[in-house]
PDB file of C-alpha atoms and ligand atoms in Angstrom:
ATOM      1  CA  UNK A  40      18.574  19.983  11.637  1.00 46.00           C
ATOM      2  CA  UNK A  41      15.455  21.974  10.764  1.00 52.00           C
ATOM      3  CA  UNK A  42      12.095  20.512  11.576  1.00 52.00           C
ATOM      4  CA  UNK A  43      10.076  19.844   8.385  1.00 52.00           C
ATOM      5  CA  UNK A  44       7.165  22.218   8.116  1.00 58.00           C
ATOM      6  CA  UNK A  45       4.605  19.422   7.939  1.00 74.00           C
ATOM      7  CA  UNK A  46       1.063  20.612   7.654  1.00 75.00           C
ATOM      8  CA  UNK A  47      -1.372  18.941  10.027  1.00 80.00           C
ATOM      9  CA  UNK A  48      -3.617  16.267   8.554  1.00 85.00           C
ATOM     10  CA  UNK A  49      -7.116  17.607   7.817  1.00 88.00           C
ATOM     11  CA  UNK A  50      -9.849  16.016   9.985  1.00 90.00           C
ATOM     12  CA  UNK A  51     -11.073  12.698   8.616  1.00 93.00           C
ATOM     13  CA  UNK A  52      -8.225  12.286   6.157  1.00 93.00           C
ATOM     14  CA  UNK A  53      -6.430   9.659   8.240  1.00 93.00           C
ATOM     15  CA  UNK A  54      -7.889   6.683  10.094  1.00 94.00           C
ATOM     16  CA  UNK A  55      -8.214   6.829  13.876  1.00 93.00           C
ATOM     17  CA  UNK A  56      -6.061   4.435  15.918  1.00 93.00           C
ATOM     18  CA  UNK A  57      -9.103   2.553  17.138  1.00 94.00           C
ATOM     19  CA  UNK A  58     -11.910   1.664  14.737  1.00 93.00           C
ATOM     20  CA  UNK A  59     -14.918  -0.058  16.302  1.00 93.00           C
ATOM     21  CA  UNK A  60     -15.805  -1.991  13.136  1.00 94.00           C
ATOM     22  CA  UNK A  61     -12.196  -3.171  12.743  1.00 94.00           C
ATOM     23  CA  UNK A  62     -11.990  -5.377  15.816  1.00 92.00           C
ATOM     24  CA  UNK A  63      -8.260  -5.856  16.290  1.00 93.00           C
ATOM     25  CA  UNK A  64      -7.548  -2.100  16.320  1.00 94.00           C
ATOM     26  CA  UNK A  65      -9.395  -1.798  19.622  1.00 91.00           C
ATOM     27  CA  UNK A  66      -6.869  -4.238  21.148  1.00 91.00           C
ATOM     28  CA  UNK A  67      -3.675  -2.708  19.804  1.00 92.00           C
ATOM     29  CA  UNK A  68      -4.412   1.022  19.720  1.00 95.00           C
ATOM     30  CA  UNK A  69      -2.684   3.311  22.251  1.00 94.00           C
ATOM     31  CA  UNK A  70      -4.400   3.812  25.608  1.00 92.00           C
ATOM     32  CA  UNK A  71      -2.154   6.685  26.682  1.00 93.00           C
ATOM     33  CA  UNK A  72      -1.545  10.073  25.054  1.00 91.00           C
ATOM     34  CA  UNK A  73       1.109   9.907  22.344  1.00 87.00           C
ATOM     35  CA  UNK A  74       4.600  11.153  23.068  1.00 85.00           C
ATOM     36  CA  UNK A  75       5.852  13.700  20.547  1.00 79.00           C
ATOM     37  CA  UNK A  76       9.147  12.763  18.950  1.00 74.00           C
ATOM     38  CA  UNK A  77      11.990  15.201  19.205  1.00 73.00           C
ATOM     39  CA  UNK A  78      12.357  17.032  15.882  1.00 70.00           C
ATOM     40  CA  UNK A  79      15.786  15.520  15.382  1.00 72.00           C
ATOM     41  CA  UNK A  80      14.282  12.037  15.514  1.00 68.00           C
ATOM     42  CA  UNK A  81      11.293  12.878  13.354  1.00 66.00           C
ATOM     43  CA  UNK A  82      13.569  14.414  10.722  1.00 71.00           C
ATOM     44  CA  UNK A  83      15.849  11.397  10.568  1.00 75.00           C
ATOM     45  CA  UNK A  84      15.147   8.304   8.526  1.00 77.00           C
ATOM     46  CA  UNK A  85      16.942   5.163   7.448  1.00 84.00           C
ATOM     47  CA  UNK A  86      18.175   5.271   3.887  1.00 86.00           C
ATOM     48  CA  UNK A  87      17.994   2.192   1.689  1.00 91.00           C
ATOM     49  CA  UNK A  88      19.740   2.063  -1.642  1.00 90.00           C
ATOM     50  CA  UNK A  89      19.272  -0.282  -4.589  1.00 91.00           C
ATOM     51  CA  UNK A  90      22.892  -1.419  -4.328  1.00 92.00           C
ATOM     52  CA  UNK A  91      22.116  -2.617  -0.770  1.00 92.00           C
ATOM     53  CA  UNK A  92      18.683  -4.108  -1.405  1.00 93.00           C
ATOM     54  CA  UNK A  93      18.176  -5.289  -4.947  1.00 94.00           C
ATOM     55  CA  UNK A  94      15.015  -4.045  -6.652  1.00 95.00           C
ATOM     56  CA  UNK A  95      12.440  -6.699  -7.519  1.00 96.00           C
ATOM     57  CA  UNK A  96       9.943  -5.010  -9.795  1.00 97.00           C
ATOM     58  CA  UNK A  97       8.323  -8.111 -11.271  1.00 98.00           C
ATOM     59  CA  UNK A  98       6.018 -10.033  -8.948  1.00 98.00           C
ATOM     60  CA  UNK A  99       4.295 -11.740 -11.886  1.00 98.00           C
ATOM     61  CA  UNK A 100       6.717 -14.623 -12.301  1.00 97.00           C
ATOM     62  CA  UNK A 101       9.223 -16.836 -10.532  1.00 96.00           C
ATOM     63  CA  UNK A 102      12.293 -17.873 -12.523  1.00 95.00           C
ATOM     64  CA  UNK A 103      10.506 -17.082 -15.742  1.00 96.00           C
ATOM     65  CA  UNK A 104       7.369 -19.106 -14.915  1.00 98.00           C
ATOM     66  CA  UNK A 105       4.283 -16.907 -15.036  1.00 98.00           C
ATOM     67  CA  UNK A 106       1.949 -16.610 -12.046  1.00 98.00           C
ATOM     68  CA  UNK A 107      -1.729 -17.290 -12.598  1.00 98.00           C
ATOM     69  CA  UNK A 108      -4.022 -14.310 -12.786  1.00 98.00           C
ATOM     70  CA  UNK A 109      -4.582 -11.011 -14.524  1.00 98.00           C
ATOM     71  CA  UNK A 110      -1.217  -9.367 -15.216  1.00 98.00           C
ATOM     72  CA  UNK A 111      -1.053  -5.703 -14.208  1.00 98.00           C
ATOM     73  CA  UNK A 112       1.393  -2.826 -14.389  1.00 98.00           C
ATOM     74  CA  UNK A 113       1.252  -0.389 -11.472  1.00 98.00           C
ATOM     75  CA  UNK A 114       3.049   2.935 -11.773  1.00 98.00           C
ATOM     76  CA  UNK A 115       2.899   6.354 -10.223  1.00 98.00           C
ATOM     77  CA  UNK A 116       4.768   9.225  -8.726  1.00 98.00           C
ATOM     78  CA  UNK A 117       5.731   9.818  -5.115  1.00 97.00           C
ATOM     79  CA  UNK A 118       5.713  13.459  -4.049  1.00 95.00           C
ATOM     80  CA  UNK A 119       5.732  15.436  -0.842  1.00 90.00           C
ATOM     81  CA  UNK A 120       3.073  17.924   0.191  1.00 85.00           C
ATOM     82  CA  UNK A 121       4.765  20.667  -1.855  1.00 86.00           C
ATOM     83  CA  UNK A 122       4.553  18.473  -4.993  1.00 90.00           C
ATOM     84  CA  UNK A 123       8.283  17.894  -4.989  1.00 91.00           C
ATOM     85  CA  UNK A 124       9.366  14.435  -6.133  1.00 94.00           C
ATOM     86  CA  UNK A 125      10.511  12.033  -3.437  1.00 93.00           C
ATOM     87  CA  UNK A 126      13.515  10.610  -5.270  1.00 93.00           C
ATOM     88  CA  UNK A 127      15.370   7.341  -4.711  1.00 92.00           C
ATOM     89  CA  UNK A 128      13.049   6.157  -1.977  1.00 94.00           C
ATOM     90  CA  UNK A 129      12.353   2.485  -1.393  1.00 96.00           C
ATOM     91  CA  UNK A 130       8.832   1.109  -1.823  1.00 97.00           C
ATOM     92  CA  UNK A 131       8.113  -2.345  -0.435  1.00 97.00           C
ATOM     93  CA  UNK A 132       5.122  -4.267  -1.772  1.00 98.00           C
ATOM     94  CA  UNK A 133       3.199  -7.337  -0.728  1.00 98.00           C
ATOM     95  CA  UNK A 134      -0.088  -8.863  -1.776  1.00 98.00           C
ATOM     96  CA  UNK A 135      -2.230 -11.975  -2.041  1.00 98.00           C
ATOM     97  CA  UNK A 136      -2.135 -14.089  -5.189  1.00 98.00           C
ATOM     98  CA  UNK A 137      -4.918 -14.150  -7.767  1.00 98.00           C
ATOM     99  CA  UNK A 138      -6.866 -16.600  -5.590  1.00 98.00           C
ATOM    100  CA  UNK A 139      -6.696 -14.375  -2.528  1.00 98.00           C
ATOM    101  CA  UNK A 140      -4.006 -16.339  -0.679  1.00 98.00           C
ATOM    102  CA  UNK A 141      -0.794 -14.956   0.816  1.00 97.00           C
ATOM    103  CA  UNK A 142       2.442 -16.879   0.525  1.00 94.00           C
ATOM    104  CA  UNK A 143       2.694 -16.904   4.320  1.00 93.00           C
ATOM    105  CA  UNK A 144       2.509 -19.697   6.878  1.00 92.00           C
ATOM    106  CA  UNK A 145      -0.226 -17.958   8.874  1.00 93.00           C
ATOM    107  CA  UNK A 146      -2.541 -17.630   5.905  1.00 94.00           C
ATOM    108  CA  UNK A 147      -4.928 -20.570   6.167  1.00 92.00           C
ATOM    109  CA  UNK A 148      -7.519 -19.378   3.661  1.00 94.00           C
ATOM    110  CA  UNK A 149      -8.920 -22.301   1.673  1.00 95.00           C
ATOM    111  CA  UNK A 150      -7.547 -21.083  -1.657  1.00 96.00           C
ATOM    112  CA  UNK A 151      -4.620 -22.432  -3.665  1.00 97.00           C
ATOM    113  CA  UNK A 152      -1.066 -21.186  -3.400  1.00 97.00           C
ATOM    114  CA  UNK A 153       0.676 -20.412  -6.664  1.00 97.00           C
ATOM    115  CA  UNK A 154       4.311 -21.591  -6.775  1.00 96.00           C
ATOM    116  CA  UNK A 155       4.995 -18.964  -9.415  1.00 98.00           C
ATOM    117  CA  UNK A 156       3.836 -16.104  -7.237  1.00 97.00           C
ATOM    118  CA  UNK A 157       5.794 -15.153  -4.116  1.00 91.00           C
ATOM    119  CA  UNK A 158       3.764 -12.048  -3.425  1.00 96.00           C
ATOM    120  CA  UNK A 159       6.346  -9.439  -2.486  1.00 97.00           C
ATOM    121  CA  UNK A 160       8.565  -6.957  -4.271  1.00 97.00           C
ATOM    122  CA  UNK A 161      10.686  -3.877  -3.869  1.00 98.00           C
ATOM    123  CA  UNK A 162      11.157  -0.855  -6.114  1.00 98.00           C
ATOM    124  CA  UNK A 163      12.836   2.537  -5.842  1.00 97.00           C
ATOM    125  CA  UNK A 164      11.612   5.859  -7.163  1.00 97.00           C
ATOM    126  CA  UNK A 165      13.745   7.570  -9.793  1.00 96.00           C
ATOM    127  CA  UNK A 166      15.014  11.153  -9.646  1.00 95.00           C
ATOM    128  CA  UNK A 167      11.561  12.460 -10.626  1.00 97.00           C
ATOM    129  CA  UNK A 168       9.770  10.323  -8.022  1.00 97.00           C
ATOM    130  CA  UNK A 169       8.409   7.760 -10.494  1.00 98.00           C
ATOM    131  CA  UNK A 170       8.065   4.063  -9.725  1.00 98.00           C
ATOM    132  CA  UNK A 171       6.736   1.077 -11.675  1.00 98.00           C
ATOM    133  CA  UNK A 172       6.239  -2.619 -11.095  1.00 98.00           C
ATOM    134  CA  UNK A 173       4.537  -5.604 -12.709  1.00 98.00           C
ATOM    135  CA  UNK A 174       2.311  -7.996 -10.800  1.00 98.00           C
ATOM    136  CA  UNK A 175      -0.973  -9.865 -11.015  1.00 98.00           C
ATOM    137  CA  UNK A 176      -4.279  -8.543  -9.715  1.00 98.00           C
ATOM    138  CA  UNK A 177      -4.695  -9.851  -6.154  1.00 98.00           C
ATOM    139  CA  UNK A 178      -7.852 -11.730  -5.251  1.00 98.00           C
ATOM    140  CA  UNK A 179     -10.277 -10.894  -2.441  1.00 98.00           C
ATOM    141  CA  UNK A 180      -9.936 -12.935   0.746  1.00 98.00           C
ATOM    142  CA  UNK A 181     -11.993 -13.546   3.897  1.00 97.00           C
ATOM    143  CA  UNK A 182     -10.662 -12.146   7.173  1.00 96.00           C
ATOM    144  CA  UNK A 183     -13.079 -13.056   9.993  1.00 93.00           C
ATOM    145  CA  UNK A 184     -13.427  -9.495  11.282  1.00 95.00           C
ATOM    146  CA  UNK A 185     -17.187  -9.914  11.146  1.00 95.00           C
ATOM    147  CA  UNK A 186     -19.658 -12.310   9.520  1.00 96.00           C
ATOM    148  CA  UNK A 187     -18.928 -12.805   5.834  1.00 97.00           C
ATOM    149  CA  UNK A 188     -16.060 -10.298   5.878  1.00 97.00           C
ATOM    150  CA  UNK A 189     -13.980 -10.087   2.679  1.00 98.00           C
ATOM    151  CA  UNK A 190     -11.123  -7.725   1.950  1.00 98.00           C
ATOM    152  CA  UNK A 191     -11.328  -5.868  -1.366  1.00 98.00           C
ATOM    153  CA  UNK A 192      -8.536  -6.486  -3.885  1.00 98.00           C
ATOM    154  CA  UNK A 193      -5.529  -4.585  -2.580  1.00 98.00           C
ATOM    155  CA  UNK A 194      -1.750  -4.251  -2.670  1.00 98.00           C
ATOM    156  CA  UNK A 195       0.185  -3.288   0.465  1.00 98.00           C
ATOM    157  CA  UNK A 196       2.706  -0.452   0.147  1.00 98.00           C
ATOM    158  CA  UNK A 197       5.401   0.666   2.592  1.00 97.00           C
ATOM    159  CA  UNK A 198       7.421   3.850   2.060  1.00 96.00           C
ATOM    160  CA  UNK A 199      10.065   5.431   4.248  1.00 87.00           C
ATOM    161  CA  UNK A 200      10.219   8.808   2.499  1.00 86.00           C
ATOM    162  CA  UNK A 201      12.663  11.460   3.576  1.00 81.00           C
ATOM    163  CA  UNK A 202      12.032  11.221   7.330  1.00 82.00           C
ATOM    164  CA  UNK A 203      10.220   9.250  10.003  1.00 81.00           C
ATOM    165  CA  UNK A 204       7.536  11.923   9.871  1.00 81.00           C
ATOM    166  CA  UNK A 205       6.800  10.955   6.263  1.00 87.00           C
ATOM    167  CA  UNK A 206       6.651   7.183   6.860  1.00 89.00           C
ATOM    168  CA  UNK A 207       3.658   5.625   5.130  1.00 95.00           C
ATOM    169  CA  UNK A 208       2.249   2.099   5.269  1.00 96.00           C
ATOM    170  CA  UNK A 209      -0.908   1.873   3.208  1.00 97.00           C
ATOM    171  CA  UNK A 210      -2.958  -0.158   0.772  1.00 98.00           C
ATOM    172  CA  UNK A 211      -3.786   0.456  -2.870  1.00 98.00           C
ATOM    173  CA  UNK A 212      -7.260  -0.546  -4.033  1.00 98.00           C
ATOM    174  CA  UNK A 213      -8.803  -1.100  -7.463  1.00 98.00           C
ATOM    175  CA  UNK A 214     -11.578   1.025  -9.003  1.00 98.00           C
ATOM    176  CA  UNK A 215     -15.101  -0.360  -9.071  1.00 98.00           C
ATOM    177  CA  UNK A 216     -14.583  -2.965  -6.357  1.00 98.00           C
ATOM    178  CA  UNK A 217     -17.982  -3.644  -4.677  1.00 98.00           C
ATOM    179  CA  UNK A 218     -16.230  -4.678  -1.444  1.00 98.00           C
ATOM    180  CA  UNK A 219     -14.886  -1.160  -0.839  1.00 98.00           C
ATOM    181  CA  UNK A 220     -18.222   0.021   0.545  1.00 98.00           C
ATOM    182  CA  UNK A 221     -18.195  -2.837   3.064  1.00 97.00           C
ATOM    183  CA  UNK A 222     -14.554  -2.777   4.145  1.00 98.00           C
ATOM    184  CA  UNK A 223     -13.904  -1.380   7.643  1.00 97.00           C
ATOM    185  CA  UNK A 224     -10.231  -0.738   6.862  1.00 97.00           C
ATOM    186  CA  UNK A 225     -10.961   1.340   3.759  1.00 98.00           C
ATOM    187  CA  UNK A 226     -13.950   3.003   5.452  1.00 97.00           C
ATOM    188  CA  UNK A 227     -11.837   3.911   8.503  1.00 97.00           C
ATOM    189  CA  UNK A 228     -10.821   6.989   6.526  1.00 97.00           C
ATOM    190  CA  UNK A 229     -13.973   9.046   6.999  1.00 96.00           C
ATOM    191  CA  UNK A 230     -13.277  11.735   4.394  1.00 96.00           C
ATOM    192  CA  UNK A 231     -14.468  10.538   0.967  1.00 97.00           C
ATOM    193  CA  UNK A 232     -11.867  12.520  -0.990  1.00 96.00           C
ATOM    194  CA  UNK A 233      -9.079  11.080   1.140  1.00 96.00           C
ATOM    195  CA  UNK A 234     -10.477   7.558   0.689  1.00 97.00           C
ATOM    196  CA  UNK A 235     -10.480   8.089  -3.064  1.00 97.00           C
ATOM    197  CA  UNK A 236      -6.730   8.691  -2.921  1.00 97.00           C
ATOM    198  CA  UNK A 237      -6.342   5.035  -1.955  1.00 98.00           C
ATOM    199  CA  UNK A 238      -7.932   3.823  -5.189  1.00 98.00           C
ATOM    200  CA  UNK A 239      -5.720   3.429  -8.249  1.00 98.00           C
ATOM    201  CA  UNK A 240      -6.923   4.702 -11.622  1.00 98.00           C
ATOM    202  CA  UNK A 241      -7.161   2.402 -14.614  1.00 98.00           C
ATOM    203  CA  UNK A 242      -4.817   3.897 -17.215  1.00 98.00           C
ATOM    204  CA  UNK A 243      -5.051   2.927 -20.871  1.00 98.00           C
ATOM    205  CA  UNK A 244      -1.788   4.737 -21.591  1.00 98.00           C
ATOM    206  CA  UNK A 245      -0.026   2.483 -19.111  1.00 98.00           C
ATOM    207  CA  UNK A 246      -1.822  -0.615 -20.390  1.00 98.00           C
ATOM    208  CA  UNK A 247       0.286  -2.700 -22.768  1.00 98.00           C
ATOM    209  CA  UNK A 248      -1.619  -4.310 -25.653  1.00 98.00           C
ATOM    210  CA  UNK A 249      -1.805  -8.105 -25.497  1.00 98.00           C
ATOM    211  CA  UNK A 250       0.098  -8.123 -22.210  1.00 98.00           C
ATOM    212  CA  UNK A 251      -1.095  -6.268 -19.089  1.00 98.00           C
ATOM    213  CA  UNK A 252      -3.608  -3.757 -17.712  1.00 98.00           C
ATOM    214  CA  UNK A 253      -2.155  -0.524 -16.322  1.00 98.00           C
ATOM    215  CA  UNK A 254      -3.097   1.184 -13.064  1.00 98.00           C
ATOM    216  CA  UNK A 255      -1.781   4.527 -11.885  1.00 98.00           C
ATOM    217  CA  UNK A 256      -1.322   5.133  -8.171  1.00 98.00           C
ATOM    218  CA  UNK A 257       0.277   8.420  -7.156  1.00 98.00           C
ATOM    219  CA  UNK A 258       1.351   8.781  -3.549  1.00 97.00           C
ATOM    220  CA  UNK A 259       1.723  11.949  -1.498  1.00 95.00           C
ATOM    221  CA  UNK A 260       3.772  11.724   1.668  1.00 93.00           C
ATOM    222  CA  UNK A 261       2.486  13.878   4.486  1.00 81.00           C
ATOM    223  CA  UNK A 262       0.309  16.992   4.289  1.00 61.00           C
ATOM    224  CA  UNK A 263      -3.049  18.245   3.023  1.00 57.00           C
ATOM    225  CA  UNK A 264      -3.315  15.812   0.127  1.00 66.00           C
ATOM    226  CA  UNK A 265      -1.459  12.956   1.759  1.00 72.00           C
ATOM    227  CA  UNK A 266      -2.317   9.386   0.912  1.00 79.00           C
ATOM    228  CA  UNK A 267      -4.038   8.004   4.023  1.00 80.00           C
ATOM    229  CA  UNK A 268      -2.410   5.405   6.210  1.00 80.00           C
ATOM    230  CA  UNK A 269      -4.099   2.037   6.458  1.00 81.00           C
ATOM    231  CA  UNK A 270      -6.105   1.714   9.667  1.00 76.00           C
ATOM    232  CA  UNK A 271      -3.444   0.732  12.217  1.00 73.00           C
TER     233      UNK A 271
HETATM  234 FE1  LIG B1367      -3.824  -7.750   2.774  1.00 53.08          FE
END
């Protein structure tokens, strides 16, 4: 198998493993030099197909009962560093509800759960690399990293891509959020242009009248214009 000709990440375009302002990274970041994977391992990747794992592209309702909050459509294109579509790849999604609460036993934030919002989904890109899902805009939530710490509105994304070397776990943010300037996870990416790639664009073309606001979030796996990882 040939090793993919991945370009190195430009300085500042990806978060460091340990971020002083993001307390828990200092506890879980590597203390030893990293071990390079053999090319055969880096080139391999698990493959998930929609006939094995059913797509769930509508997070905005449970059994036809609508979740509370601002309905949104999120769509975009997944490409590699050569602008080739990453086709038929699985994207896993998870997020807080409109009140800023996760449907998870360890989330103890004093905000209401919504029985009509489970908070996770799964979509696959088509042959041209396009994906689309419907959800509700997640709320901000406190996270105790520092005094009065609040996460900006965000949706978690996980992509496997064509190889382990292209694996991406990241977060999509919303334009104009005042918490972005204060968020150590978002700010862990020091390059401003790279940070901007984590912010979706409001898209009137994608917006459906009387129904939902549209946001476009294109994702590049690996390379010069790669979407940054979330701070580990
Ligand atoms: Fe989150």
